[in-house]
mmCIF file of C-alpha atoms in Angstrom:
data_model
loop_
_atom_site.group_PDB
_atom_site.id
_atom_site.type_symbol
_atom_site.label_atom_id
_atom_site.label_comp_id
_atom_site.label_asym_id
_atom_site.label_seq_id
_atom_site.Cartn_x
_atom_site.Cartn_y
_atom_site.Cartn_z
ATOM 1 C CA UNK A 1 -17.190 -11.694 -2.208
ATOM 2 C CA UNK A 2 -16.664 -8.549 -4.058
ATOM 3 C CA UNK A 3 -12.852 -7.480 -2.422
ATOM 4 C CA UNK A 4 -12.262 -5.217 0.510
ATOM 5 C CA UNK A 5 -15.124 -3.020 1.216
ATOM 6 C CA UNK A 6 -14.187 0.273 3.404
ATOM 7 C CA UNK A 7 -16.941 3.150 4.577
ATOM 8 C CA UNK A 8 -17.348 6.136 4.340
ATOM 9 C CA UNK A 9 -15.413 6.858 1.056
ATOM 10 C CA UNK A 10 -15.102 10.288 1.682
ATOM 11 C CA UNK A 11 -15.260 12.233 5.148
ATOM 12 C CA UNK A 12 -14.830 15.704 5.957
ATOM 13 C CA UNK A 13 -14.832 17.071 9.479
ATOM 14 C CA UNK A 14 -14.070 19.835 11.883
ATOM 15 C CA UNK A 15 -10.681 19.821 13.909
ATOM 16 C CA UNK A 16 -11.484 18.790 17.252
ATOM 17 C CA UNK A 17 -14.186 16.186 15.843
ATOM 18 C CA UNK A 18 -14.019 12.632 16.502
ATOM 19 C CA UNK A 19 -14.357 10.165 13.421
ATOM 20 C CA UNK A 20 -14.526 6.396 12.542
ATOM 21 C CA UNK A 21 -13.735 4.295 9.133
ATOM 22 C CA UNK A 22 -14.790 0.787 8.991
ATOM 23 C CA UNK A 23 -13.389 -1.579 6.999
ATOM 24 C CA UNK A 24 -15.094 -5.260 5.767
ATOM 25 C CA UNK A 25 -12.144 -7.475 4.546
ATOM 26 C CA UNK A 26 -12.410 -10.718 2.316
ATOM 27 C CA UNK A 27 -14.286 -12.745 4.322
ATOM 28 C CA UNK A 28 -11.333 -15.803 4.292
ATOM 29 C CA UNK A 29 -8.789 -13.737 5.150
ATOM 30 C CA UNK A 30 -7.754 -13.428 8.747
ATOM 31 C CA UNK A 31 -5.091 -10.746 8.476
ATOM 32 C CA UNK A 32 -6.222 -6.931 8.222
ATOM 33 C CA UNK A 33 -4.266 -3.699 7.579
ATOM 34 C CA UNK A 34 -4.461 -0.149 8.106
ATOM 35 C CA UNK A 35 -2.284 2.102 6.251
ATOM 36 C CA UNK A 36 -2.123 5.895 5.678
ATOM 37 C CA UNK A 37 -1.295 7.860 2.649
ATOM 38 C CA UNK A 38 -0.711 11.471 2.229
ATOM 39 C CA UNK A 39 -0.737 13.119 -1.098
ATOM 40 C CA UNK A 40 2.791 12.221 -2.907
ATOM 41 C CA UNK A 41 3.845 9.424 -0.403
ATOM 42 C CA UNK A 42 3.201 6.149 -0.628
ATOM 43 C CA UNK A 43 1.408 4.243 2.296
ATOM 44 C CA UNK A 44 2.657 3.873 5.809
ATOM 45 C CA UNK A 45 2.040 1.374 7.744
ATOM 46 C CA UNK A 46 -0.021 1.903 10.957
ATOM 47 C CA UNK A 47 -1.701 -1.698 12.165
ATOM 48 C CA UNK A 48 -2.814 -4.562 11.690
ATOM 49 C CA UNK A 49 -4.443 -7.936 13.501
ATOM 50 C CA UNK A 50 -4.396 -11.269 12.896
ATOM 51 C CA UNK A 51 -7.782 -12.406 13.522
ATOM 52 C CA UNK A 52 -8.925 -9.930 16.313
ATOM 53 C CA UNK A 53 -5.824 -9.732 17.804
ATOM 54 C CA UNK A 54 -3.940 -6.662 17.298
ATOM 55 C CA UNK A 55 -0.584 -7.690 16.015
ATOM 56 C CA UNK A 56 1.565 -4.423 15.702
ATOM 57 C CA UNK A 57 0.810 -0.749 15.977
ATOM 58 C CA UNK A 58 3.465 2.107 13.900
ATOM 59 C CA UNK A 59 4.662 5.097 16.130
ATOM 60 C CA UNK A 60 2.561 6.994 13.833
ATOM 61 C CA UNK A 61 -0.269 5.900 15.590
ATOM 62 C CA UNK A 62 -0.836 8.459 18.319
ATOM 63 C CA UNK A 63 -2.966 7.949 21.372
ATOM 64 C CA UNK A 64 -5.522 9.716 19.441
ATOM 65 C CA UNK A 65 -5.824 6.683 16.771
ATOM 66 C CA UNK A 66 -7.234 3.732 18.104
ATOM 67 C CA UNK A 67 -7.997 0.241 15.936
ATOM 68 C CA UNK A 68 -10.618 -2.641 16.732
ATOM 69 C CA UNK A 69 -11.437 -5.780 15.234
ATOM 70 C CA UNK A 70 -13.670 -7.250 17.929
ATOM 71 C CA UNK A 71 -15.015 -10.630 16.350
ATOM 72 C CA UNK A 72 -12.199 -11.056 14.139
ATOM 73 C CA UNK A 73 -14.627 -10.011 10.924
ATOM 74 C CA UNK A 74 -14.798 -6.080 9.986
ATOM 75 C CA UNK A 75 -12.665 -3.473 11.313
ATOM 76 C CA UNK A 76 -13.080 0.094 12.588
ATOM 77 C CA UNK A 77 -10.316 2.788 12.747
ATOM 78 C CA UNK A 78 -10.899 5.934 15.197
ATOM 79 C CA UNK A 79 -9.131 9.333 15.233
ATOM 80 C CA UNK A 80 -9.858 11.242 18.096
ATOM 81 C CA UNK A 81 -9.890 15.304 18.514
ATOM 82 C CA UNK A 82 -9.016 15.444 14.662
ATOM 83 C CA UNK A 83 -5.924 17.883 13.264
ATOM 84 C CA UNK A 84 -5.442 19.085 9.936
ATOM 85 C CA UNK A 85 -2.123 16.644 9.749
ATOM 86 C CA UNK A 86 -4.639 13.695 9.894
ATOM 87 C CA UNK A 87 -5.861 14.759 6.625
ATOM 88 C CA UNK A 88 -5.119 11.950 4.038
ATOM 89 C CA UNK A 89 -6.255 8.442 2.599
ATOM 90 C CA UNK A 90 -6.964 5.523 4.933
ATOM 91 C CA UNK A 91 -6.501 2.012 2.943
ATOM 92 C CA UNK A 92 -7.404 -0.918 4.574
ATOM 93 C CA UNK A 93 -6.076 -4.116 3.383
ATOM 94 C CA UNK A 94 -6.946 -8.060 3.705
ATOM 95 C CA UNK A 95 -4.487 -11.005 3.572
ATOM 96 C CA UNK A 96 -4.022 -14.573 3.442
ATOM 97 C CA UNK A 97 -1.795 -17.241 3.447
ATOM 98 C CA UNK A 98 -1.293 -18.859 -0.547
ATOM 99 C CA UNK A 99 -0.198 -21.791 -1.468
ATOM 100 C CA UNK A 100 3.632 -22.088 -1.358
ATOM 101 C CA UNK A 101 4.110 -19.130 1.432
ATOM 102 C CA UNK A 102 2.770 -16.104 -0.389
ATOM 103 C CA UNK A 103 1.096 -13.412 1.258
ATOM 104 C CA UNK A 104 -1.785 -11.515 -1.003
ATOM 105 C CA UNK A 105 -2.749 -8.654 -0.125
ATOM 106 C CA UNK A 106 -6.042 -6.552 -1.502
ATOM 107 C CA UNK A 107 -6.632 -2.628 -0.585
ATOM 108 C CA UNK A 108 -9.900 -1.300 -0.633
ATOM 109 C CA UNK A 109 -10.771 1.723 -1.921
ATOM 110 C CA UNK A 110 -10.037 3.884 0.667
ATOM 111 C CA UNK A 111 -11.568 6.251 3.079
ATOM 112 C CA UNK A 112 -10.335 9.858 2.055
ATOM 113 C CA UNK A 113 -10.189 12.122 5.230
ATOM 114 C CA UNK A 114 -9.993 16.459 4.752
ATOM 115 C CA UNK A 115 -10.062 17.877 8.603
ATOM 116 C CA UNK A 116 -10.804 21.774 8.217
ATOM 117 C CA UNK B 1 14.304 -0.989 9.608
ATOM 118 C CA UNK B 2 13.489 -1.827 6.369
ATOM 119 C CA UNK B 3 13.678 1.163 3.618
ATOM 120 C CA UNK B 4 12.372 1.245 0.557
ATOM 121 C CA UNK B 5 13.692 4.025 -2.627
ATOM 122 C CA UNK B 6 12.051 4.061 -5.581
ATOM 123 C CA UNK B 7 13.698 6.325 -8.591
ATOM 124 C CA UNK B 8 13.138 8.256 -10.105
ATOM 125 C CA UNK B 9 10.048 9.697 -8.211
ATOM 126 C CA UNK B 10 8.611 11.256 -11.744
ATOM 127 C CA UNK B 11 8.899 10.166 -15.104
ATOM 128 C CA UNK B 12 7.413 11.708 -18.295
ATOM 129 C CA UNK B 13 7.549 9.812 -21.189
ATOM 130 C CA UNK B 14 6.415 9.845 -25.063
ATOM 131 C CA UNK B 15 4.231 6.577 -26.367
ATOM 132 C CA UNK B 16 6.110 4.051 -28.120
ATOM 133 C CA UNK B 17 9.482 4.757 -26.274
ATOM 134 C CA UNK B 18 10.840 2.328 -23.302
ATOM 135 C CA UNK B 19 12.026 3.068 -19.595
ATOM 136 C CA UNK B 20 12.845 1.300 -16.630
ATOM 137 C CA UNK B 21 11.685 1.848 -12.811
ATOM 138 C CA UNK B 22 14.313 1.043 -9.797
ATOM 139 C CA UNK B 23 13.688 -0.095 -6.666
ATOM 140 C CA UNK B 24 16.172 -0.709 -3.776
ATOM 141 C CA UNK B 25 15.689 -2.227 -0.526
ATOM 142 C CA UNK B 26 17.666 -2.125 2.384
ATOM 143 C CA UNK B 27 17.396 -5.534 4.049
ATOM 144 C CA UNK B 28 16.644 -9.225 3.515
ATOM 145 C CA UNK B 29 12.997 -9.305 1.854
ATOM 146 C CA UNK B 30 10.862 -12.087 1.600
ATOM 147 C CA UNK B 31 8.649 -10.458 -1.224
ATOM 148 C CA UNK B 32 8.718 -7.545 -3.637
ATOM 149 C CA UNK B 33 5.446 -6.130 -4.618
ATOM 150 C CA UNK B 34 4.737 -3.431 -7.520
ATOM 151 C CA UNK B 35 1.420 -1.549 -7.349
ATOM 152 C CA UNK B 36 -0.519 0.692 -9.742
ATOM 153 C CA UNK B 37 -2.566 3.645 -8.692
ATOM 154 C CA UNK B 38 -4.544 6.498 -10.693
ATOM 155 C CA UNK B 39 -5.399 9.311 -9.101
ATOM 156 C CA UNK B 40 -7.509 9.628 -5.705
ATOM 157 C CA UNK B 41 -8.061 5.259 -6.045
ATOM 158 C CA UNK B 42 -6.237 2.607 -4.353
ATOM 159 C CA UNK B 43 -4.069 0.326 -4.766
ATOM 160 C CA UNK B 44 -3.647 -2.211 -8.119
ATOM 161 C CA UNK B 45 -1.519 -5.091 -7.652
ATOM 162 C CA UNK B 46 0.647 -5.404 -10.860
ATOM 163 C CA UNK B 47 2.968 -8.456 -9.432
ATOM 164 C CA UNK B 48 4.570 -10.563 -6.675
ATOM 165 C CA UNK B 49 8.198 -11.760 -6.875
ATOM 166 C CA UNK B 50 9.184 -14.247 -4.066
ATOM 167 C CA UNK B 51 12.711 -15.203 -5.479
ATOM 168 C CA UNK B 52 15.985 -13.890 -6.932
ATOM 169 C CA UNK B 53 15.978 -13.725 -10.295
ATOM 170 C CA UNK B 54 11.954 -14.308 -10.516
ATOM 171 C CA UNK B 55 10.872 -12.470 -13.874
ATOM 172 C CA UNK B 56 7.235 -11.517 -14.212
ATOM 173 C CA UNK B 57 5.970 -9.924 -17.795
ATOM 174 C CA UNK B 58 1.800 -8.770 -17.816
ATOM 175 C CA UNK B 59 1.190 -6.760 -21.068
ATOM 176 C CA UNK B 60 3.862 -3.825 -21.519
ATOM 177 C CA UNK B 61 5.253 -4.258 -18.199
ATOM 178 C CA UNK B 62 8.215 -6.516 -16.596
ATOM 179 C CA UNK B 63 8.845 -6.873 -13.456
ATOM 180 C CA UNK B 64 12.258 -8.892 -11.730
ATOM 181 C CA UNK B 65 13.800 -9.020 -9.095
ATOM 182 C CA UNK B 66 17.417 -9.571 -8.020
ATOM 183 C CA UNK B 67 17.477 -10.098 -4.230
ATOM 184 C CA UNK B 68 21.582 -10.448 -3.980
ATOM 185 C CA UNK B 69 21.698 -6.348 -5.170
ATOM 186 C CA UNK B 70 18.379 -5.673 -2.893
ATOM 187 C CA UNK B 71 16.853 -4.448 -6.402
ATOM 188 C CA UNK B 72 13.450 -5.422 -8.477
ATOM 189 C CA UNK B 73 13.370 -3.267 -11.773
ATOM 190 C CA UNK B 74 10.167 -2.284 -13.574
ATOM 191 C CA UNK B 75 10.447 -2.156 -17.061
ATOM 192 C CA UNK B 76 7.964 -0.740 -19.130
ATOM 193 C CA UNK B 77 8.110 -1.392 -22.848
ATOM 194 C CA UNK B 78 6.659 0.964 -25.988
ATOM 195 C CA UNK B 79 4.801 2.949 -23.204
ATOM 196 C CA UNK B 80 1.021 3.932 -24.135
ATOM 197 C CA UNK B 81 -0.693 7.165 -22.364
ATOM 198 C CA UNK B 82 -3.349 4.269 -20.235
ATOM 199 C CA UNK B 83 0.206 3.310 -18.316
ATOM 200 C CA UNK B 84 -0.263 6.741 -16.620
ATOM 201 C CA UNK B 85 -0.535 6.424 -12.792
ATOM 202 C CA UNK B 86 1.830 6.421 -10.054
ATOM 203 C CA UNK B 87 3.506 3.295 -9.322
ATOM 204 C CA UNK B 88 4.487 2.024 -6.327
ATOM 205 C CA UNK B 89 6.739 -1.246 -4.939
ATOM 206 C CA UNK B 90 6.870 -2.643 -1.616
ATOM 207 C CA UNK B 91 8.332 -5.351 0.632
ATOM 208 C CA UNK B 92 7.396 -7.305 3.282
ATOM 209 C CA UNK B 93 9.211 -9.900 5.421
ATOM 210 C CA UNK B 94 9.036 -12.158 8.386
ATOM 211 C CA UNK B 95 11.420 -9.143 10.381
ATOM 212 C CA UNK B 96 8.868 -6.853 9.486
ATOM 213 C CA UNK B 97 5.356 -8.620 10.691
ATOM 214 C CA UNK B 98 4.744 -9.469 7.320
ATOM 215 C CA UNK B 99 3.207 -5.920 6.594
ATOM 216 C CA UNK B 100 4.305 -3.931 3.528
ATOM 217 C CA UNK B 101 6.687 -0.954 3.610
ATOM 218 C CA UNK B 102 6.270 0.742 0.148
ATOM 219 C CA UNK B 103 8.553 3.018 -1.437
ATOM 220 C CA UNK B 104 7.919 6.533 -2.353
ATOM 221 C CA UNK B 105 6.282 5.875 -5.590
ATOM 222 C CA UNK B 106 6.966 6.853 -9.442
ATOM 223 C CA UNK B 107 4.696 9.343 -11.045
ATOM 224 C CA UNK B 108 4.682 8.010 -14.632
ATOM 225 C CA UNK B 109 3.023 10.358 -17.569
ATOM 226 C CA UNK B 110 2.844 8.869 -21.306
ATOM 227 C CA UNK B 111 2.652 12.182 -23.677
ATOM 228 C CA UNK B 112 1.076 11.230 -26.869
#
């Protein structure tokens, strides 16, 4: 298993335009994350599932953002009718339990998003 | 909800000398996580502290935690110009659906 794999790396689109990220976690671990990062911050939080269940969603995700994980495997994020303030990195991250109650958690590389 | 303040926010530094990073939370964590990141890649986990007092060391860096004062320091030591990178720590807890909430992040630069 090579780590959390996320697609495409880089994606720019027209405001208005619809767009998807997938993400491939560790293969063992049944927890995935999405977070967003915009240049200078560090990540916010926006969802994640347990399994294919999804677990929490952040007011930052607008009605526009939706989230899947439909067999519990790889994950896909959509942003609807894009605006420049979605501009910014999308990390995915993969966890599992460790021995002796510790969460680990491993970000992919990102998906970086410019809406023009 | 859980906060996270990192200080300072940007820190240039000469090789050789030493400096500490802060890191307060603002409630009851079960972990404290520092991250590395360089520029336009993701994240780098640098270490995990799960209990007060917990003391961590990898190379030129030392990380610990004291959970009664809500603070993990990061302490780097004889800094070289590869430490570069922004660096980041985050907590998670039960509270908080075990997800992270990450501070704002400390823009380090070593100037040879």
């Amino acid at each position: 298993d090579t780590g959390v794999s996320q697609d495409p790396r880089h994606k720019i689109t027209k405001r208005g335009q619809n767009v998807t990220f997938r993400c491939d976690p560790i293969s063992e671990h049944n927890r995935l994350y999405w977070y967003r990062q915009t240049l200078g911050q560090g990540p916010e939080f926006l969802t994640y599932f347990q399994n294919e269940a999804q677990l929490e969603k952040s007011r930052l995700l607008s009605d526009r953002f939706s989230a899947e994980r439909p067999k519990g495997s790889f994950s896909t994020l959509e942003i609807q009718r894009t605006e420049q303030g979605d501009s910014a990195m999308y990390l995915c991250a993969s966890s599992d339990r460790l021995p002796g109650g510790l969460y680990g958690y491993t970000f992919g590389s990102g998906t970086r998003l410019t809406v023009v | 909800e859980l906060k996270v303040e990192q200080n300072p926010l940007f820190l240039s530094m000469q090789e050789g000398k030493n400096y500490t990073i802060y890191c307060n939370y603002s409630t009851t964590s079960d972990r404290l996580y520092w991250y590395r990141q360089d520029p336009g890649k993701s994240l780098e986990s640098l270490f995990v502290l799960l209990s007060n007092g917990a003391v961590k060391q990898e190379g030129r860096l030392m990380a610990s935690l004291d959970t009664k004062a809500r603070l993990s320091t990061l302490h780097i030591t004889a800094a070289v110009h590869d430490l570069s990178a922004t660096y980041f720590c985050a907590v998670d807890n039960w509270t908080s659906g075990s997800r992270l909430t990450f501070g704002e992040g400390t823009q380090l630069t070593v100037n040879p």
